[in-house]
């Protein structure tokens, strides 16, 4: 961060200029160490850098970022210069998109820019937490240590994502296989039996007539219906990216019975670990809360934290705004943070909470497939049962008719 200053030397000479510092406190310290009498010192509002997008919406996998942080930490610890370390990682990266970014980062370093400033050009890849931890490491000379914190955070996020994906994989495969089977029965097996039913001139049962109507409708309007479904799904995803609609969606998610609790635990775990990591790294609490808010995915939490920062600036404790919203921050969370603030061990309390909620998430992810299985069985059983009844009932009628004719 850059600051414009006006100061006087011991000899009475007036000096004006710009200095680079992490925050206002550090800027004052730098000037006082130079034996200057400060007249004015204010931050320079930097023009917003153009956000650089890369192909495929600028997405780089979490695993790629984790490997980058891990390898960079290891190489710096081994004494490899920063430029050479990033150049080596760039050559070894399996992702073309990530290689293109790291190539630009090396060019920025050659032009005298800091690593954090270069990474901040790619907000769709490196979030506020990533950039600010690198910035802290650069300014304090503890880059290897802050990278260790960053690796721990990324590992937790990656492990959580893997557990959720694994829990959803089995039910998803069952669902896909079942709908394929339903499609074969409804659109290939059943139509071949229709001439048989019509040949005996029997009145078809209601389930059979409903299924027959559905198949005929799909044959005539199938492409139109599929097109409409794709259109409305695409429209939903497009609109859900708009901030006001996304905020409503996030509120609805938090209000749902099982998913809402899971979403809340994810946000609490991420909030606690991110804030704890930043506080441990020496970031002032106001700035740490602002960075933490920006890294949370749920806009309800993000918005509430942003509004609460002004209260901390007025001298209130962190726990004050946590207590005011027990729906977002349960009492156990507030009490633990309060204990940490009173004893001067806030980061320890936050890490304890992070571990507690991460275990809750682990248990929920393990039980997710068990919760989904009975729901899926009911849905699948109902559909398959309906198709089976639609096919069997007319066959039973034909058999009954034939047995009557024999008599």
Short mmCIF file of C-alpha atoms in Angstrom, two decimals:
data_model
loop_
_atom_site.label_atom_id
_atom_site.label_comp_id
_atom_site.label_asym_id
_atom_site.label_seq_id
_atom_site.Cartn_x
_atom_site.Cartn_y
_atom_site.Cartn_z
CA UNK A 1 0.00 0.00 0.00
CA UNK A 2 1.38 3.45 -0.96
CA UNK A 3 1.29 6.55 1.31
CA UNK A 4 1.92 10.21 0.46
CA UNK A 5 3.73 12.10 3.20
CA UNK A 6 4.94 15.55 4.11
CA UNK A 7 7.61 15.77 6.83
CA UNK A 8 10.51 17.82 8.18
CA UNK A 9 14.07 16.71 8.91
CA UNK A 10 15.99 17.71 12.06
CA UNK A 11 17.79 20.31 9.95
CA UNK A 12 14.45 21.93 9.05
CA UNK A 13 14.30 20.68 5.46
CA UNK A 14 10.78 19.91 4.19
CA UNK A 15 10.45 16.54 2.51
CA UNK A 16 7.54 15.22 0.49
CA UNK A 17 7.22 11.86 -1.17
CA UNK A 18 5.63 8.45 -1.42
CA UNK A 19 6.48 5.37 0.61
CA UNK A 20 5.34 1.77 0.34
CA UNK A 21 4.11 0.11 3.57
CA UNK A 22 1.70 -2.58 4.71
CA UNK A 23 -0.54 -0.16 6.65
CA UNK A 24 -0.62 3.36 8.17
CA UNK A 25 1.08 2.19 11.39
CA UNK A 26 4.02 0.73 9.48
CA UNK A 27 4.27 3.87 7.30
CA UNK A 28 4.57 6.07 10.44
CA UNK A 29 7.20 3.73 11.86
CA UNK A 30 9.30 3.95 8.66
CA UNK A 31 9.23 7.78 8.70
CA UNK A 32 9.98 8.03 12.44
CA UNK A 33 12.95 5.69 12.03
CA UNK A 34 14.32 8.22 9.53
CA UNK A 35 14.06 10.92 12.26
CA UNK A 36 11.38 12.83 10.37
CA UNK A 37 8.70 15.04 11.93
CA UNK A 38 5.47 14.06 10.19
CA UNK A 39 3.11 16.81 9.02
CA UNK A 40 0.77 14.69 6.96
CA UNK A 41 0.51 11.05 5.99
CA UNK A 42 -2.33 9.62 3.96
CA UNK A 43 -2.92 6.54 1.82
CA UNK A 44 -2.98 6.90 -1.95
CA UNK A 45 -6.04 5.45 -3.56
CA UNK A 46 -4.70 3.20 -6.24
CA UNK A 47 -6.56 2.88 -9.49
CA UNK A 48 -8.26 -0.45 -9.73
CA UNK A 49 -6.21 -2.78 -11.83
CA UNK A 50 -7.85 -4.37 -14.77
CA UNK A 51 -8.94 -7.83 -13.78
CA UNK A 52 -7.26 -10.26 -16.10
CA UNK A 53 -9.45 -13.10 -17.22
CA UNK A 54 -8.10 -16.27 -18.67
CA UNK A 55 -9.88 -18.84 -20.87
CA UNK A 56 -12.78 -20.89 -19.46
CA UNK A 57 -13.90 -18.06 -17.10
CA UNK A 58 -10.50 -17.84 -15.46
CA UNK A 59 -10.88 -21.06 -13.55
CA UNK A 60 -7.83 -22.80 -12.14
CA UNK A 61 -8.41 -25.83 -9.94
CA UNK A 62 -7.97 -25.69 -6.19
CA UNK A 63 -5.53 -28.60 -6.50
CA UNK A 64 -3.29 -26.53 -8.84
CA UNK A 65 -3.23 -23.66 -6.33
CA UNK A 66 -2.47 -26.06 -3.48
CA UNK A 67 0.46 -27.57 -5.40
CA UNK A 68 1.73 -24.07 -6.26
CA UNK A 69 1.71 -22.96 -2.60
CA UNK A 70 3.27 -26.26 -1.43
CA UNK A 71 6.07 -26.28 -4.00
CA UNK A 72 6.78 -22.55 -3.55
CA UNK A 73 7.08 -22.98 0.23
CA UNK A 74 9.37 -26.00 -0.16
CA UNK A 75 11.66 -24.25 -2.66
CA UNK A 76 11.89 -21.02 -0.65
CA UNK A 77 12.67 -23.06 2.47
CA UNK A 78 15.45 -24.76 0.49
CA UNK A 79 16.94 -21.36 -0.40
CA UNK A 80 15.82 -21.15 -4.04
CA UNK A 81 15.31 -17.50 -5.18
CA UNK A 82 11.66 -16.52 -5.66
CA UNK A 83 11.87 -15.93 -9.43
CA UNK A 84 13.62 -19.25 -10.10
CA UNK A 85 11.15 -21.07 -7.84
CA UNK A 86 8.10 -19.75 -9.71
CA UNK A 87 9.77 -20.36 -13.08
CA UNK A 88 10.41 -23.98 -12.09
CA UNK A 89 6.82 -24.46 -10.89
CA UNK A 90 5.57 -22.89 -14.13
CA UNK A 91 7.53 -25.42 -16.21
CA UNK A 92 6.26 -28.37 -14.14
CA UNK A 93 2.57 -27.33 -13.96
CA UNK A 94 0.17 -29.68 -15.78
CA UNK A 95 -2.39 -26.89 -16.36
CA UNK A 96 -1.92 -24.76 -19.51
CA UNK A 97 -3.99 -21.95 -17.99
CA UNK A 98 -1.91 -21.91 -14.82
CA UNK A 99 1.35 -22.00 -16.80
CA UNK A 100 0.20 -18.93 -18.75
CA UNK A 101 -0.52 -17.06 -15.49
CA UNK A 102 2.80 -18.01 -13.86
CA UNK A 103 4.66 -16.93 -16.99
CA UNK A 104 3.10 -13.45 -16.59
CA UNK A 105 3.95 -13.48 -12.87
CA UNK A 106 7.64 -14.13 -13.70
CA UNK A 107 7.56 -11.20 -16.18
CA UNK A 108 6.07 -8.96 -13.46
CA UNK A 109 8.83 -9.98 -11.04
CA UNK A 110 11.43 -9.13 -13.71
CA UNK A 111 9.83 -5.67 -13.99
CA UNK A 112 10.31 -5.11 -10.26
CA UNK A 113 6.80 -5.86 -9.02
CA UNK A 114 6.17 -7.79 -5.81
CA UNK A 115 4.68 -11.28 -5.96
CA UNK A 116 1.51 -10.22 -4.11
CA UNK A 117 0.89 -7.31 -6.50
CA UNK A 118 1.33 -9.60 -9.50
CA UNK A 119 -1.01 -12.27 -8.11
CA UNK A 120 -3.65 -9.63 -7.33
CA UNK A 121 -4.04 -9.12 -11.09
CA UNK A 122 -5.80 -12.52 -11.18
CA UNK A 123 -8.67 -12.24 -8.63
CA UNK A 124 -10.51 -15.10 -10.35
CA UNK A 125 -7.60 -17.39 -9.45
CA UNK A 126 -6.01 -15.95 -6.30
CA UNK A 127 -8.52 -14.72 -3.72
CA UNK A 128 -7.96 -12.02 -1.10
CA UNK A 129 -6.66 -14.51 1.48
CA UNK A 130 -4.04 -15.90 -0.91
CA UNK A 131 -2.80 -12.46 -1.99
CA UNK A 132 -2.80 -10.90 1.48
CA UNK A 133 -0.94 -13.76 3.14
CA UNK A 134 1.74 -13.49 0.43
CA UNK A 135 1.83 -9.72 1.01
CA UNK A 136 2.26 -10.20 4.77
CA UNK A 137 5.09 -12.67 4.18
CA UNK A 138 6.86 -10.27 1.81
CA UNK A 139 6.60 -7.23 4.10
CA UNK A 140 7.63 -9.11 7.27
CA UNK A 141 10.27 -11.34 5.67
CA UNK A 142 8.37 -14.48 6.71
CA UNK A 143 7.12 -15.65 3.31
CA UNK A 144 7.95 -19.29 4.03
CA UNK A 145 5.90 -19.19 7.27
CA UNK A 146 2.87 -17.48 5.74
CA UNK A 147 2.97 -19.96 2.84
CA UNK A 148 2.78 -22.73 5.47
CA UNK A 149 -0.44 -21.18 6.83
CA UNK A 150 -1.76 -20.84 3.29
CA UNK A 151 -0.99 -24.50 2.49
CA UNK A 152 -2.86 -25.61 5.63
CA UNK A 153 -5.90 -23.53 4.62
CA UNK A 154 -5.90 -24.83 1.03
CA UNK A 155 -5.47 -28.44 2.20
CA UNK A 156 -8.52 -28.11 4.46
CA UNK A 157 -10.60 -26.65 1.62
CA UNK A 158 -9.44 -29.35 -0.81
CA UNK A 159 -10.14 -32.18 1.66
CA UNK A 160 -13.62 -30.80 2.35
CA UNK A 161 -14.42 -30.55 -1.36
CA UNK A 162 -13.21 -34.12 -1.95
CA UNK A 163 -15.38 -35.47 0.87
CA UNK A 164 -18.51 -33.75 -0.44
CA UNK A 165 -17.81 -34.95 -4.00
CA UNK A 166 -17.22 -38.53 -2.81
CA UNK A 167 -20.42 -38.48 -0.77
CA UNK A 168 -22.44 -37.28 -3.78
CA UNK A 169 -20.83 -39.60 -6.35
CA UNK A 170 -22.54 -42.87 -5.36
CA UNK A 171 -26.12 -41.47 -5.23
CA UNK A 172 -25.49 -39.62 -8.52
CA UNK A 173 -24.36 -42.82 -10.29
CA UNK A 174 -27.40 -44.73 -8.97
CA UNK A 175 -29.70 -41.94 -10.14
CA UNK A 176 -28.18 -41.85 -13.65
CA UNK A 177 -28.30 -45.66 -14.00
CA UNK A 178 -31.93 -45.73 -12.85
CA UNK A 179 -33.07 -43.05 -15.28
CA UNK A 180 -31.31 -44.88 -18.13
CA UNK A 181 -33.26 -48.03 -17.13
CA UNK A 182 -36.50 -46.05 -16.93
CA UNK A 183 -35.83 -44.57 -20.39
CA UNK A 184 -35.25 -48.05 -21.87
CA UNK A 185 -38.47 -49.41 -20.31
CA UNK A 186 -40.61 -46.39 -21.24
CA UNK A 187 -39.32 -45.63 -24.75
CA UNK A 188 -38.15 -49.02 -26.08
CA UNK A 189 -39.88 -51.89 -24.22
CA UNK A 190 -43.32 -50.33 -23.67
CA UNK A 191 -43.88 -49.08 -27.28
CA UNK A 192 -43.30 -52.64 -28.60
CA UNK A 193 -46.14 -53.89 -26.38
CA UNK A 194 -48.66 -51.27 -27.53
CA UNK A 195 -49.66 -53.14 -30.76
CA UNK A 196 -50.27 -56.24 -28.64
CA UNK A 197 -52.57 -54.31 -26.30
CA UNK A 198 -54.43 -52.69 -29.21
CA UNK A 199 -54.80 -56.06 -31.01
CA UNK A 200 -56.90 -57.45 -28.17
CA UNK A 201 -59.08 -54.34 -28.14
CA UNK A 202 -59.06 -54.07 -24.36
CA UNK A 203 -59.59 -50.91 -22.31
CA UNK A 204 -56.17 -49.85 -21.06
CA UNK A 205 -55.81 -49.17 -17.31
CA UNK A 206 -55.30 -45.56 -16.14
CA UNK A 207 -51.52 -45.90 -15.38
CA UNK A 208 -50.99 -47.36 -18.88
CA UNK A 209 -52.97 -44.53 -20.52
CA UNK A 210 -50.95 -41.93 -18.58
CA UNK A 211 -47.65 -43.53 -19.64
CA UNK A 212 -48.85 -43.83 -23.24
CA UNK A 213 -49.86 -40.13 -23.25
CA UNK A 214 -46.45 -39.17 -21.83
CA UNK A 215 -44.56 -41.17 -24.50
CA UNK A 216 -46.68 -39.73 -27.36
CA UNK A 217 -46.25 -36.19 -25.99
CA UNK A 218 -42.47 -36.64 -25.76
CA UNK A 219 -42.33 -37.93 -29.34
CA UNK A 220 -44.20 -34.86 -30.65
CA UNK A 221 -42.94 -32.13 -28.28
CA UNK A 222 -39.85 -33.81 -26.82
CA UNK A 223 -37.26 -31.57 -28.48
CA UNK A 224 -39.28 -28.46 -27.64
CA UNK A 225 -39.61 -29.50 -23.97
CA UNK A 226 -35.90 -30.37 -23.71
CA UNK A 227 -35.06 -27.03 -25.33
CA UNK A 228 -37.29 -25.16 -22.87
CA UNK A 229 -35.74 -27.02 -19.92
CA UNK A 230 -32.22 -26.16 -21.13
CA UNK A 231 -33.28 -22.52 -21.67
CA UNK A 232 -34.82 -22.10 -18.19
CA UNK A 233 -31.92 -23.90 -16.47
CA UNK A 234 -29.43 -21.66 -18.33
CA UNK A 235 -31.52 -18.59 -17.42
CA UNK A 236 -31.59 -19.66 -13.78
CA UNK A 237 -27.79 -20.08 -13.67
CA UNK A 238 -27.29 -16.74 -15.43
CA UNK A 239 -29.64 -14.88 -13.07
CA UNK A 240 -28.21 -16.63 -10.00
CA UNK A 241 -24.85 -14.99 -10.76
CA UNK A 242 -26.43 -11.55 -10.22
CA UNK A 243 -25.66 -10.37 -6.69
CA UNK A 244 -29.25 -9.59 -5.49
CA UNK A 245 -30.56 -12.97 -6.71
CA UNK A 246 -27.50 -14.78 -5.38
CA UNK A 247 -28.13 -13.20 -1.97
CA UNK A 248 -31.75 -14.46 -1.99
CA UNK A 249 -30.57 -17.96 -3.03
CA UNK A 250 -28.00 -18.03 -0.22
CA UNK A 251 -30.68 -16.99 2.31
CA UNK A 252 -32.94 -19.80 1.08
CA UNK A 253 -30.08 -22.34 1.31
CA UNK A 254 -29.36 -21.35 4.94
CA UNK A 255 -33.05 -21.80 5.76
CA UNK A 256 -33.28 -25.37 4.43
CA UNK A 257 -33.45 -28.18 7.07
CA UNK A 258 -30.36 -30.33 6.35
CA UNK A 259 -28.49 -28.39 3.64
CA UNK A 260 -28.84 -25.13 5.61
CA UNK A 261 -27.04 -26.52 8.66
CA UNK A 262 -24.33 -28.00 6.45
CA UNK A 263 -23.84 -24.66 4.63
CA UNK A 264 -23.67 -22.80 7.95
CA UNK A 265 -21.01 -25.19 9.31
CA UNK A 266 -18.93 -24.78 6.13
CA UNK A 267 -19.02 -20.98 6.43
CA UNK A 268 -18.27 -21.03 10.18
CA UNK A 269 -15.30 -23.40 9.68
CA UNK A 270 -13.91 -21.29 6.85
CA UNK A 271 -14.52 -18.02 8.76
CA UNK A 272 -12.76 -19.33 11.90
CA UNK A 273 -9.73 -20.80 10.10
CA UNK A 274 -9.25 -17.82 7.76
CA UNK A 275 -9.57 -15.21 10.51
CA UNK A 276 -7.36 -17.28 12.84
CA UNK A 277 -4.68 -17.60 10.14
CA UNK A 278 -4.70 -13.84 9.45
CA UNK A 279 -4.64 -12.88 13.15
CA UNK A 280 -1.77 -15.32 13.75
CA UNK A 281 0.08 -13.75 10.81
CA UNK A 282 -0.16 -10.33 12.47
CA UNK A 283 -2.86 -8.72 10.32
CA UNK A 284 -4.88 -6.03 12.19
CA UNK A 285 -8.32 -7.34 13.17
CA UNK A 286 -10.30 -4.87 10.99
CA UNK A 287 -8.33 -5.75 7.88
CA UNK A 288 -8.43 -9.47 8.80
CA UNK A 289 -12.25 -9.35 9.01
CA UNK A 290 -12.49 -7.55 5.67
CA UNK A 291 -10.27 -10.16 3.96
CA UNK A 292 -12.19 -13.01 5.63
CA UNK A 293 -15.52 -11.57 4.46
CA UNK A 294 -14.25 -11.42 0.87
CA UNK A 295 -13.19 -15.09 0.93
CA UNK A 296 -16.56 -16.44 2.15
CA UNK A 297 -18.80 -17.87 -0.58
CA UNK A 298 -22.13 -17.19 1.15
CA UNK A 299 -23.25 -13.59 0.54
CA UNK A 300 -25.39 -13.53 3.71
CA UNK A 301 -22.27 -14.05 5.86
CA UNK A 302 -20.20 -11.77 3.64
CA UNK A 303 -22.69 -8.92 3.85
CA UNK A 304 -23.15 -9.21 7.61
CA UNK A 305 -19.37 -9.17 8.24
CA UNK A 306 -18.89 -6.15 5.98
CA UNK A 307 -21.58 -4.24 7.90
CA UNK A 308 -20.05 -5.24 11.25
CA UNK A 309 -16.52 -3.99 10.48
CA UNK A 310 -17.49 -0.39 11.33
CA UNK A 311 -18.40 -1.57 14.86
CA UNK A 312 -14.92 -3.02 15.34
CA UNK A 313 -13.42 0.26 14.08
CA UNK A 314 -15.38 2.03 16.86
CA UNK A 315 -13.62 -0.17 19.42
CA UNK A 316 -16.17 -2.94 19.97
CA UNK A 317 -15.06 -6.54 20.47
CA UNK A 318 -15.44 -9.14 17.70
CA UNK A 319 -17.88 -11.12 19.84
CA UNK A 320 -20.31 -8.14 19.98
CA UNK A 321 -21.55 -8.54 16.40
CA UNK A 322 -21.39 -12.35 16.57
CA UNK A 323 -23.85 -12.38 19.50
CA UNK A 324 -26.29 -10.13 17.62
CA UNK A 325 -26.98 -12.81 14.99
CA UNK A 326 -27.33 -16.26 16.62
CA UNK A 327 -28.78 -17.67 13.38
CA UNK A 328 -25.46 -17.14 11.60
CA UNK A 329 -23.18 -17.50 14.64
CA UNK A 330 -24.53 -19.95 17.24
CA UNK A 331 -23.97 -19.23 20.98
CA UNK A 332 -21.16 -21.82 21.29
CA UNK A 333 -19.26 -19.96 18.55
CA UNK A 334 -19.74 -16.54 20.22
CA UNK A 335 -18.79 -17.82 23.70
CA UNK A 336 -15.57 -19.43 22.42
CA UNK A 337 -14.54 -16.26 20.56
CA UNK A 338 -15.35 -14.20 23.67
CA UNK A 339 -13.11 -16.44 25.81
CA UNK A 340 -10.32 -16.06 23.25
CA UNK A 341 -10.57 -12.26 23.24
CA UNK A 342 -10.58 -12.02 27.04
CA UNK A 343 -7.53 -14.28 27.44
CA UNK A 344 -5.61 -12.79 24.51
CA UNK A 345 -5.70 -16.11 22.64
CA UNK A 346 -8.15 -15.26 19.88
CA UNK A 347 -6.34 -17.23 17.16
CA UNK A 348 -6.24 -20.37 19.36
CA UNK A 349 -10.00 -20.12 19.97
CA UNK A 350 -10.63 -19.62 16.27
CA UNK A 351 -8.51 -22.65 15.32
CA UNK A 352 -10.36 -24.73 17.94
CA UNK A 353 -13.69 -23.66 16.40
CA UNK A 354 -12.39 -24.38 12.89
CA UNK A 355 -11.43 -27.95 13.89
CA UNK A 356 -14.76 -28.45 15.68
CA UNK A 357 -16.85 -27.40 12.66
CA UNK A 358 -14.59 -29.25 10.22
CA UNK A 359 -15.31 -32.46 12.17
CA UNK A 360 -19.03 -31.66 11.99
CA UNK A 361 -18.69 -31.24 8.21
CA UNK A 362 -16.73 -34.54 7.95
CA UNK A 363 -19.50 -36.39 9.81
CA UNK A 364 -22.21 -34.74 7.70
CA UNK A 365 -20.37 -35.62 4.47
CA UNK A 366 -20.04 -39.25 5.59
CA UNK A 367 -23.75 -39.40 6.45
CA UNK A 368 -24.84 -37.53 3.31
CA UNK A 369 -25.08 -40.66 1.14
CA UNK A 370 -26.99 -42.46 3.93
CA UNK A 371 -29.49 -39.57 4.08
CA UNK A 372 -29.87 -39.41 0.30
CA UNK A 373 -30.23 -43.17 -0.29
CA UNK A 374 -33.75 -43.60 1.24
CA UNK A 375 -34.97 -40.42 -0.53
CA UNK A 376 -33.61 -41.70 -3.85
CA UNK A 377 -35.08 -45.16 -3.25
CA UNK A 378 -38.55 -43.67 -2.69
CA UNK A 379 -38.35 -41.53 -5.86
CA UNK A 380 -36.85 -44.31 -8.01
CA UNK A 381 -39.18 -46.96 -6.59
CA UNK A 382 -42.23 -44.81 -7.32
CA UNK A 383 -41.22 -44.18 -10.97
CA UNK A 384 -40.11 -47.77 -11.70
CA UNK A 385 -43.19 -49.13 -9.89
CA UNK A 386 -45.48 -46.90 -11.96
CA UNK A 387 -43.91 -48.09 -15.25
CA UNK A 388 -44.01 -51.73 -14.12
CA UNK A 389 -47.70 -51.45 -13.17
CA UNK A 390 -48.42 -49.71 -16.50
CA UNK A 391 -46.92 -52.69 -18.38
CA UNK A 392 -48.13 -55.56 -16.16
CA UNK A 393 -51.79 -54.47 -15.75
CA UNK A 394 -52.73 -54.72 -19.47
CA UNK A 395 -50.77 -58.01 -19.78
CA UNK A 396 -52.77 -59.36 -16.85
CA UNK A 397 -56.00 -58.19 -18.55
CA UNK A 398 -54.99 -59.96 -21.80
CA UNK A 399 -54.20 -63.16 -19.87
CA UNK A 400 -57.55 -62.92 -18.11
CA UNK A 401 -59.35 -62.40 -21.46
CA UNK A 402 -57.58 -65.41 -23.02
CA UNK A 403 -58.44 -67.67 -20.12
CA UNK A 404 -62.10 -66.59 -20.47
CA UNK A 405 -62.08 -67.48 -24.17
CA UNK A 406 -60.71 -70.96 -23.47
CA UNK A 407 -63.64 -71.65 -21.15
#
